[in-house]
RNA sequence: GGAGGCGUGGUGUAGUCGGUUAACAUACGUGCCUGUCACGCACGAGAUCGCGGGUUCAAGUCCCGUCGCCUCCGCCA
């Protein structure tokens, strides 16, 4: 080996077995302990930390070591030697050895840094502004590594199943429906815009028409909507599409992939096939289409008991065509009155007309139905709810949608307060939610696609759809969701591959032939070119990585995330551009006052 | 678009009912220290309390506005 910036070993890999070897190690000074006549440098690289010992008799190296601040970039040449027994550090993987320095080189001296990787509790805004320092923290490197293992497992699993990775454009055309687009102005065609894809949906369908048959891509997607802890404006999907398949085939392919992902990221062996839950059952029992099944607390329909209970509030809800559902909570007296009030409040917020509780105490029943509520009625409701002795029953009533939503809210709040929600990623609750409706009714009464407009209807509803008969709101679809620990991980469907079916769906959605032609003409032409039956799914990589890492924010598994307001704290994007650039694009901007205000308001 | 929380030396925090010199830890600088590993000890420098306005004899503290960060609702086919 010749001179230069090379190294022979990773710092973190040195063990007793290396004792006596002459090694070259390079990295950052993690910590320095200067005892005057003896200096310890902890040298950190990607693999970990190793202690380097420098003594006055080491000459130049000693002078350099004394001046080596944390995060100085160094290379160390020296011999690995065993530490004296009393000097062994059991907390360090390399704690049995140290490097006796022979030569120390300073490769780069840092300015005083806003924070050090060893600092705890640094504000996230500061971390993001100086992400290159933050990424040196082992936790961040671990998250990046986990994400790498995740995408590697995806590629291996899909490759083995015969999928081909194909890239699709990120500069494409805006299609209506769905989220807002990010637009890219065209210089060659002033006044026209590309759009960044919200997903490669139409391209992957055309790849099926194109005979690719099995496609996948780790696709960047862009949606201009407000952010959340689990939502960034640009994100990555495992985009999958297959020809000549039914839903079960797509699901089987994804399950094999997920099994590999869990195995290679968190070392967990998934049991296959994954459980299936119909959309209707998910809503009836858990009050959400993405239930967290790491805990039970399933709701039961207690409409009959409610009708016979004589309780006026329940009778009223039923008379208005509503539903009454009940949830048995094994609280063993752990839920305080205040907890119960909070659960009731959580349920009320979602639009249930009634949220009440019935509990056992001192050998009699108490409830929030009021003192006048007959004990037999409460007892009958408890029995209908399947409550065991000591369990508290929560009753919700109202219009079906409100009652379902309340079940979901109360169930989640109860699980949280009872500590039923595990912290880490394993054991996971991964399942399929199937049999989504084809349409749902928007606030303004119009039909919208529950999944997206290219989702195939259920076979039994196809004739009615084509004939323009029946109630579209009752049509089923071939859509399915993959749900992990209460998060929607992915969404997929068997697609429409017949032009007449696609046109019928557009018609019901209020998309006329001209508009369909204008927006989706290339898809309709494709379907006319001999389209195979096909279907697929898109799975959120960021969200999956977040859950596997046990993180509570997407930002922890992204190297360079955006802030909650969509700003990039590192580059300060989005930023104003030169007037010349705008002129070239034929764009005039009315500068909002906020742009200059943002500059002044920024903290130094 | 809406609601809430937060903003004080580089970093993380304290600062009571408005009151005199804004405190602590750490990082930073200088010196001492030969077995530490969150090394230790001493000394030093470092803040117009996010920004703008207002109330007051007096504002880090109260009021209004604004910017930023975080969380949630709306939104996200």
Coordinates of C-alpha atoms in Angstrom, one line a residue, chain A residues 114-478:
Chain A
X114 CA -22.7 24.6 16.0
X115 CA -23.0 21.2 17.7
X116 CA -21.1 17.9 18.0
X117 CA -22.3 14.5 17.1
X118 CA -21.8 13.6 20.8
X119 CA -24.3 16.3 21.9
X120 CA -27.6 15.2 23.2
X121 CA -31.0 16.9 22.8
X122 CA -30.0 19.3 20.0
X123 CA -33.0 21.0 18.5
X124 CA -34.1 19.4 15.3
X125 CA -34.1 22.6 13.4
X126 CA -30.4 23.0 14.2
X127 CA -29.7 19.4 13.3
X128 CA -31.4 19.8 9.9
X129 CA -29.6 23.1 9.1
X130 CA -26.3 21.3 9.7
X131 CA -27.4 17.9 8.6
X132 CA -23.9 16.9 7.5
X133 CA -22.9 17.0 11.2
X134 CA -26.1 15.3 12.4
X135 CA -25.6 12.4 9.9
X136 CA -22.3 11.5 11.7
X137 CA -24.4 10.4 14.7
X138 CA -24.5 6.6 14.9
X139 CA -28.3 6.7 15.2
X140 CA -28.6 8.5 11.9
X141 CA -26.1 6.2 10.2
X142 CA -28.0 3.3 11.5
X143 CA -31.3 4.6 10.1
X144 CA -29.6 5.1 6.7
X145 CA -28.2 1.6 6.8
X146 CA -31.6 0.2 7.7
X147 CA -33.1 2.0 4.8
X148 CA -30.4 0.6 2.5
X149 CA -31.1 -2.9 3.7
X150 CA -34.7 -2.3 3.1
X151 CA -34.3 -1.2 -0.5
X152 CA -31.7 -3.9 -1.1
X153 CA -34.1 -6.6 0.1
X154 CA -36.9 -5.1 -2.1
X155 CA -34.6 -5.3 -5.2
X156 CA -33.4 -8.8 -4.4
X157 CA -36.9 -10.1 -3.7
X158 CA -38.5 -8.6 -6.8
X159 CA -35.6 -9.5 -9.0
X160 CA -35.9 -13.1 -7.9
X161 CA -39.6 -13.0 -8.9
X162 CA -38.8 -11.8 -12.4
X163 CA -39.5 -8.1 -12.0
X164 CA -37.6 -5.6 -14.1
X165 CA -36.7 -2.2 -12.7
X166 CA -37.7 0.5 -15.1
X167 CA -37.4 4.2 -14.6
X168 CA -40.2 6.6 -15.6
X169 CA -40.0 10.3 -16.2
X170 CA -40.1 12.8 -13.3
X171 CA -41.0 15.5 -15.8
X172 CA -44.4 14.6 -17.1
X173 CA -47.8 16.2 -17.6
X174 CA -50.2 17.3 -15.0
X175 CA -53.2 15.1 -14.5
X176 CA -56.2 16.3 -12.6
X177 CA -57.8 14.6 -9.5
X178 CA -55.8 13.9 -6.4
X179 CA -53.2 16.1 -4.9
X180 CA -51.8 19.4 -6.2
X181 CA -49.0 19.1 -8.6
X182 CA -45.5 20.6 -8.4
X183 CA -45.0 22.3 -11.7
X184 CA -41.9 22.7 -13.8
X185 CA -42.0 25.6 -16.3
X186 CA -40.8 24.9 -19.8
X187 CA -38.3 27.2 -21.5
X188 CA -38.7 25.8 -25.0
X189 CA -42.5 26.1 -24.6
X190 CA -43.1 29.3 -22.6
X191 CA -46.4 29.1 -20.8
X192 CA -46.4 25.4 -20.7
X193 CA -45.5 23.2 -17.6
X194 CA -44.3 19.8 -16.8
X195 CA -45.6 18.3 -13.6
X196 CA -43.6 16.2 -11.2
X197 CA -45.4 12.8 -10.9
X198 CA -47.7 12.2 -7.9
X199 CA -47.0 8.6 -8.8
X200 CA -45.9 6.7 -11.9
X201 CA -49.5 5.3 -12.2
X202 CA -50.2 5.8 -15.8
X203 CA -46.6 5.0 -16.9
X204 CA -46.6 1.7 -15.2
X205 CA -49.9 0.7 -16.8
X206 CA -48.5 1.6 -20.1
X207 CA -45.4 -0.5 -19.3
X208 CA -47.9 -3.4 -18.9
X209 CA -49.4 -2.5 -22.3
X210 CA -45.8 -2.5 -23.5
X211 CA -45.3 -6.1 -22.6
X212 CA -43.0 -5.6 -19.6
X213 CA -45.3 -7.8 -17.6
X214 CA -43.5 -7.4 -14.3
X215 CA -42.2 -4.0 -13.4
X216 CA -41.0 -2.3 -10.3
X217 CA -39.3 0.9 -9.4
X218 CA -38.2 2.8 -6.3
X219 CA -40.0 5.8 -7.6
X220 CA -39.7 9.4 -6.3
X221 CA -43.2 10.9 -6.1
X222 CA -44.2 14.5 -5.4
X223 CA -47.4 15.9 -3.9
X224 CA -47.9 19.6 -3.1
X225 CA -50.0 19.1 0.1
X226 CA -49.4 20.2 3.7
X227 CA -46.9 18.1 5.6
X228 CA -47.2 15.9 8.6
X229 CA -44.7 13.9 10.7
X230 CA -45.4 11.0 8.3
X231 CA -45.8 13.0 5.1
X232 CA -43.1 14.8 3.0
X233 CA -43.7 16.6 -0.3
X234 CA -41.3 14.3 -2.0
X235 CA -41.2 10.6 -1.1
X236 CA -40.3 7.2 -2.4
X237 CA -42.6 4.4 -3.4
X238 CA -41.9 0.8 -4.2
X239 CA -44.0 0.9 -7.3
X240 CA -45.0 -2.6 -8.6
X241 CA -47.1 -3.7 -11.6
X242 CA -47.9 -7.1 -13.0
X243 CA -49.7 -8.4 -16.0
X244 CA -52.1 -11.4 -16.2
X245 CA -52.8 -11.5 -12.4
X246 CA -55.5 -11.3 -9.9
X247 CA -55.3 -9.4 -6.6
X248 CA -54.0 -12.5 -4.8
X249 CA -51.0 -12.7 -7.1
X250 CA -49.9 -9.2 -6.4
X251 CA -50.4 -9.7 -2.7
X252 CA -48.4 -12.9 -2.8
X253 CA -45.5 -11.1 -4.6
X254 CA -45.6 -8.3 -2.1
X255 CA -45.8 -10.7 0.9
X256 CA -42.6 -12.5 -0.2
X257 CA -41.0 -9.1 -0.6
X258 CA -42.1 -7.9 2.8
X259 CA -41.0 -11.1 4.4
X260 CA -37.5 -10.5 3.0
X261 CA -37.6 -6.9 4.1
X262 CA -38.5 -7.7 7.7
X263 CA -35.9 -10.5 7.8
X264 CA -33.1 -8.3 6.5
X265 CA -33.9 -5.1 8.4
X266 CA -35.1 -6.1 11.8
X267 CA -34.5 -9.8 11.7
X268 CA -38.1 -10.7 12.1
X269 CA -39.7 -13.7 10.4
X270 CA -43.1 -12.8 9.0
X271 CA -45.8 -15.5 9.0
X272 CA -47.3 -15.8 5.5
X273 CA -49.8 -15.5 4.1
X274 CA -50.7 -12.2 5.9
X275 CA -54.2 -11.9 7.4
X276 CA -56.9 -10.4 5.3
X277 CA -59.6 -8.1 6.5
X278 CA -62.4 -6.7 4.4
X279 CA -62.8 -3.0 4.3
X280 CA -66.3 -3.3 5.8
X281 CA -65.1 -5.5 8.7
X282 CA -62.2 -3.1 9.3
X283 CA -64.6 -0.2 9.7
X284 CA -67.2 -2.1 11.7
X285 CA -64.8 -3.7 14.1
X286 CA -62.0 -1.1 14.3
X287 CA -63.5 2.1 13.0
X288 CA -60.8 2.7 10.5
X289 CA -59.6 1.2 7.2
X290 CA -56.0 1.0 8.6
X291 CA -56.5 -0.7 12.0
X292 CA -53.6 -1.2 14.3
X293 CA -54.0 -4.9 15.1
X294 CA -51.2 -5.1 17.6
X295 CA -54.0 -4.9 20.1
X296 CA -57.6 -6.2 20.1
X297 CA -60.4 -4.0 21.3
X298 CA -62.8 -4.8 18.5
X299 CA -66.2 -3.2 18.5
X300 CA -69.5 -5.1 18.4
X301 CA -72.8 -4.1 17.0
X302 CA -75.2 -3.7 20.0
X303 CA -78.1 -2.2 18.0
X304 CA -80.5 -4.8 19.2
X305 CA -79.7 -4.4 22.9
X306 CA -79.8 -0.7 22.4
X307 CA -83.2 -0.8 20.9
X308 CA -84.5 -2.8 23.9
X309 CA -82.6 -0.8 26.4
X310 CA -85.1 2.0 26.5
X311 CA -82.3 4.5 26.7
X312 CA -83.6 7.6 24.9
X313 CA -80.3 8.7 23.4
X314 CA -79.7 5.4 21.8
X315 CA -83.3 5.0 20.6
X316 CA -83.0 8.4 19.0
X317 CA -79.8 7.4 17.1
X318 CA -81.4 4.2 15.9
X319 CA -84.6 6.0 14.8
X320 CA -82.5 8.2 12.6
X321 CA -81.0 5.1 10.9
X322 CA -77.8 5.2 12.9
X323 CA -75.7 2.5 14.4
X324 CA -74.8 1.6 18.0
X325 CA -71.4 0.0 18.6
X326 CA -69.7 -1.1 21.8
X327 CA -66.1 -1.7 22.8
X328 CA -65.1 -3.8 25.8
X329 CA -61.9 -2.5 27.4
X330 CA -60.0 -4.7 29.8
X331 CA -59.0 -1.8 32.0
X332 CA -59.0 -3.6 35.4
X333 CA -59.8 -0.3 37.0
X334 CA -56.9 1.5 35.4
X335 CA -59.0 4.0 33.6
X336 CA -59.7 7.0 35.8
X337 CA -62.8 9.1 35.4
X338 CA -60.6 11.6 33.6
X339 CA -59.4 8.9 31.2
X340 CA -63.0 8.0 30.5
X341 CA -63.9 11.6 29.9
X342 CA -61.0 11.9 27.4
X343 CA -62.2 8.8 25.6
X344 CA -65.6 10.2 25.3
X345 CA -64.2 13.5 24.0
X346 CA -62.1 11.7 21.5
X347 CA -65.2 9.9 20.2
X348 CA -67.3 13.0 20.1
X349 CA -64.8 14.9 18.0
X350 CA -65.3 12.5 15.2
X351 CA -69.0 13.1 14.9
X352 CA -70.7 10.4 16.9
X353 CA -74.0 11.6 18.4
X354 CA -73.4 9.6 21.6
X355 CA -70.3 8.3 23.4
X356 CA -70.9 6.8 26.8
X357 CA -69.3 4.3 29.2
X358 CA -70.6 1.6 31.4
X359 CA -68.3 0.3 34.2
X360 CA -68.5 -2.1 37.1
X361 CA -67.6 -0.9 40.5
X362 CA -68.5 -1.8 44.1
X363 CA -70.6 -4.6 42.7
X364 CA -72.9 -2.4 40.8
X365 CA -72.9 -0.7 37.4
X366 CA -72.1 2.9 36.8
X367 CA -72.5 4.7 33.5
X368 CA -72.4 8.1 31.9
X369 CA -76.0 7.5 30.7
X370 CA -77.1 9.1 33.9
X371 CA -78.5 7.9 37.2
X372 CA -81.9 7.2 35.6
X373 CA -80.6 4.6 33.3
X374 CA -82.0 1.2 34.4
X375 CA -79.4 -1.3 35.6
X376 CA -81.0 -4.1 33.5
X377 CA -80.5 -2.0 30.3
X378 CA -76.8 -1.3 31.1
X379 CA -76.3 -5.0 32.0
X380 CA -77.9 -6.1 28.7
X381 CA -75.7 -3.7 26.8
X382 CA -72.7 -5.1 28.5
X383 CA -73.7 -8.6 27.7
X384 CA -74.3 -7.7 24.1
X385 CA -70.8 -6.1 24.0
X386 CA -69.4 -9.4 25.3
X387 CA -67.9 -7.7 28.3
X388 CA -66.2 -9.9 30.9
X389 CA -66.4 -9.1 34.5
X390 CA -64.6 -5.9 35.4
X391 CA -64.3 -4.7 31.8
X392 CA -65.5 -1.2 31.0
X393 CA -67.7 -0.9 28.0
X394 CA -67.7 2.1 25.7
X395 CA -70.8 2.7 23.7
X396 CA -70.9 4.9 20.6
X397 CA -74.0 5.8 18.6
X398 CA -74.8 7.9 15.6
X399 CA -74.9 7.8 11.8
X400 CA -73.0 4.8 10.5
X401 CA -70.0 6.8 9.3
X402 CA -69.8 8.8 12.6
X403 CA -70.2 5.8 14.7
X404 CA -67.4 4.0 12.9
X405 CA -65.1 7.0 13.2
X406 CA -65.9 7.2 16.9
X407 CA -65.1 3.5 17.4
X408 CA -61.7 4.2 15.7
X409 CA -61.0 7.3 17.8
X410 CA -62.1 5.7 21.1
X411 CA -60.3 2.5 20.4
X412 CA -57.0 4.3 19.6
X413 CA -57.3 6.6 22.6
X414 CA -58.1 3.6 24.9
X415 CA -55.2 1.6 23.6
X416 CA -52.8 4.5 24.2
X417 CA -54.0 5.2 27.7
X418 CA -53.9 1.5 28.6
X419 CA -50.4 1.2 27.2
X420 CA -51.4 -1.4 24.7
X421 CA -49.4 0.1 21.9
X422 CA -45.9 -1.4 21.8
X423 CA -42.9 0.9 21.1
X424 CA -40.7 -1.0 18.7
X425 CA -41.2 -2.3 15.2
X426 CA -41.7 -5.9 16.3
X427 CA -43.8 -7.9 16.5
X428 CA -45.5 -6.1 13.7
X429 CA -49.2 -6.3 12.7
X430 CA -49.1 -6.4 8.9
X431 CA -52.3 -7.2 7.1
X432 CA -54.3 -6.7 3.9
X433 CA -57.5 -4.7 3.9
X434 CA -59.5 -5.8 0.9
X435 CA -62.7 -5.2 -1.0
X436 CA -62.8 -1.4 -0.9
X437 CA -65.7 0.2 -2.5
X438 CA -65.1 1.6 -6.0
X439 CA -66.5 5.0 -5.2
X440 CA -67.1 7.2 -2.3
X441 CA -69.3 10.3 -2.0
X442 CA -67.5 13.6 -1.7
X443 CA -68.7 16.4 0.5
X444 CA -70.4 18.1 -2.5
X445 CA -72.3 14.9 -3.2
X446 CA -70.3 13.9 -6.3
X447 CA -68.8 10.5 -6.7
X448 CA -65.0 10.1 -6.3
X449 CA -62.8 7.2 -6.8
X450 CA -62.1 5.5 -3.5
X451 CA -58.7 4.4 -4.8
X452 CA -58.1 6.0 -8.2
X453 CA -60.0 6.1 -11.4
X454 CA -58.2 3.2 -13.0
X455 CA -59.2 0.7 -10.4
X456 CA -61.2 -2.3 -11.7
X457 CA -64.7 -2.8 -10.3
X458 CA -65.6 -6.1 -8.6
X459 CA -66.6 -8.7 -11.1
X460 CA -70.1 -9.0 -9.8
X461 CA -70.7 -5.2 -10.3
X462 CA -69.2 -5.0 -13.7
X463 CA -72.4 -5.7 -15.7
X464 CA -74.4 -3.0 -13.7
X465 CA -71.5 -0.5 -14.2
X466 CA -71.4 -1.1 -17.9
X467 CA -75.2 -0.9 -18.2
X468 CA -75.3 2.3 -16.2
X469 CA -77.6 0.6 -13.7
X470 CA -77.6 0.1 -10.0
X471 CA -76.2 2.3 -7.2
X472 CA -72.6 3.1 -7.9
X473 CA -72.0 3.8 -4.3
X474 CA -72.6 0.0 -3.7
X475 CA -70.1 -1.1 -6.3
X476 CA -67.1 -3.0 -5.0
X477 CA -63.6 -2.7 -6.4
X478 CA -60.5 -4.8 -6.7

